[in-house]
Amino acid sequence: MTTFLAGGTGTPKLLAGSHDVFDPADVTVVGNTGDDVELGGLLVCPDVDTVLFEGGDVLDRERWWGIEGDESTTHDYLTDLASAAGIDQRPRYLADDGQTAGRDIARWRRFSGASEFMFIGDRDRAVHVLRTSLLDEGHSLTEVTRRLADAFDLDVDLVPMSDDPVASIVHTPDGPLHFQEFWVAEGGEPAVEDVEFRGAGDADAADPALEAIRDGPVIIGPSNPVTSVGPMLALDGVREALEATTVVAVSPFVEDRVFSGPAGKLMDAVGYDPSTAGVADAYPFVDAFVLDDADGTDLDRTVVRTDTEMNDEADAKRVARACREALERVGGAEVP
Ligand code: GDP
């Protein structure tokens, strides 16, 4: 068995090339749900969905989110209608008491659909309608995610990190913003003072996710250590499980240069150097790192180097092979 921990860009990119390197029948992917939001009553799970769409071969690989060729009829009409009604199109949180009313899974990240500040394509929306409807029928997020994975014909087991609400909240000098408001609506511009995983203290890791991490070995793809992997580490038992199994991580940095996204800024805010060295500090349980050829960071752990830039499947396959080699070196995989 091999378990991947996934955010919404770096690890899905790696998964795109992993099929020939790790037998998909033996792979579990644990998706981050701290980025999830409820928008207009629909639960949107951006990281899980990117894995879902990548595995189902419908992902828009230019943006690394959403469905390729999706249409925008509902989103455009909704936005036009709301604007004509004079509704400000900035993110609109439901009122405080509305944040904890309704379905538990959406706590502290509940936005009115009167401003659809995240683009949701027509087909993408159908996924959210189906997910939310099955949740409302009483199924857990793990059950619903597996049903969706069946519908998209995934060859790996995809599960969310938790069936409980965990909301990634970015604290700025002007107040708290949900991660999606910080990143999508504000373009990652506001200064960051701290990052909170609201609810993590009361949330349990879902059993299939925790079992897969315990069984290991685990590969942490080049995901954002703060908002993609951080919510998982905040769940009871996950750190301990990672300490007890073999773990390989791919750096999302080349020394102090990040490939994309706000990882550097967020790491800085929570007290880690925004670099590969900082990633190693954030992941004391990692046995071996896969670093870019151009990354000369001197680490006190096993290092395998390759070109870690992934623009296509061949790139991803190369990085997946480096992960396999790293696992073999630290005794987490059989040499074939
Ligand atoms: P998010 O949920 O969209 O933030 O996605 P992730 O956390 O899964 O991935 C974001 C991280 O992926 C960023 O920190 C990037 O530096 C990293 N990343 C994106 N593309 C690549 C790539 O081609 N190679 C490597 N090594 N990292 C990448």
XYZ file of N, CA, C and O and ligand atoms in Angstrom, residues 7-11 13 35 47 222-224 228 251-252 258-260 263 308-310, ligand 1:
112
model
N -2.990 18.136 -1.455
C -3.684 19.410 -1.585
C -4.275 19.440 -2.992
O -4.629 18.380 -3.535
N -4.317 20.641 -3.573
C -5.029 20.755 -4.841
C -4.181 21.000 -6.075
O -4.730 21.131 -7.171
N -2.857 21.080 -5.946
C -2.044 21.312 -7.149
C -0.844 20.370 -7.208
O -0.745 19.537 -8.109
N 0.078 20.532 -6.256
C 1.342 19.801 -6.330
C 1.161 18.287 -6.320
O 1.730 17.579 -7.159
N 0.379 17.788 -5.383
C 0.212 16.331 -5.295
C -0.644 15.778 -6.433
O -0.281 14.745 -7.013
N -0.652 16.879 -9.389
C 0.298 16.846 -10.509
C 1.138 15.581 -10.440
O 1.365 14.913 -11.439
N -9.658 23.562 2.995
C -9.963 24.608 1.995
C -11.425 24.623 1.578
O -11.831 25.473 0.794
N -9.724 20.683 -3.105
C -8.565 19.793 -3.200
C -8.993 18.379 -3.588
O -8.406 17.757 -4.480
N 4.354 17.621 -3.465
C 4.803 19.007 -3.245
C 3.626 19.936 -2.983
O 3.299 20.794 -3.789
N 2.984 19.729 -1.864
C 1.826 20.548 -1.502
C 2.228 21.615 -0.502
O 3.292 21.548 0.107
N 1.346 22.591 -0.352
C 1.569 23.674 0.591
C 1.577 23.099 2.021
O 0.571 22.574 2.481
N -2.368 22.962 3.014
C -2.788 21.679 2.439
C -2.460 20.508 3.360
O -3.259 19.595 3.515
N 9.628 18.465 -2.084
C 9.575 19.887 -1.728
C 8.802 20.685 -2.773
O 9.027 20.518 -3.972
N 7.904 21.569 -2.313
C 7.240 22.485 -3.249
C 8.111 23.706 -3.564
O 7.662 24.629 -4.233
N 9.339 29.216 -4.751
C 8.164 28.359 -4.768
C 7.672 28.244 -6.214
O 7.863 29.166 -7.007
N 7.127 27.106 -6.579
C 6.632 26.953 -7.955
C 5.389 27.799 -8.197
O 5.222 28.376 -9.257
N 4.475 27.819 -7.221
C 3.235 28.601 -7.384
C 2.565 28.728 -6.021
O 2.883 27.993 -5.089
N 2.481 29.404 -0.552
C 3.144 28.598 0.487
C 4.194 29.413 1.247
O 4.272 29.341 2.479
N 12.231 18.520 -10.430
C 10.902 18.360 -9.803
C 9.832 19.241 -10.445
O 8.700 19.301 -9.960
N 10.170 19.942 -11.534
C 9.141 20.740 -12.206
C 8.251 19.812 -13.029
O 8.750 19.044 -13.856
N 6.948 19.874 -12.780
C 6.032 18.951 -13.453
C 5.067 19.705 -14.365
O 4.169 20.398 -13.893
P -3.279 24.077 -3.422
O -4.299 23.321 -2.630
O -3.733 24.505 -4.784
O -2.547 25.123 -2.633
O -2.223 22.984 -3.843
P -1.096 22.172 -3.129
O -0.906 22.550 -1.733
O -1.310 20.719 -3.451
O 0.119 22.602 -4.020
C 0.676 23.876 -3.966
C 2.159 23.748 -4.019
O 2.508 23.000 -5.177
C 2.859 25.065 -4.157
O 3.542 25.322 -2.970
C 3.799 24.882 -5.340
O 5.104 25.356 -5.081
C 3.793 23.403 -5.563
N 3.965 23.051 -6.982
C 3.164 23.421 -8.003
N 3.667 22.930 -9.159
C 4.778 22.220 -8.833
C 5.742 21.495 -9.598
O 5.655 21.360 -10.823
N 6.768 20.910 -8.898
C 6.893 21.031 -7.547
N 7.925 20.442 -6.932
N 6.003 21.730 -6.815
C 4.972 22.307 -7.447
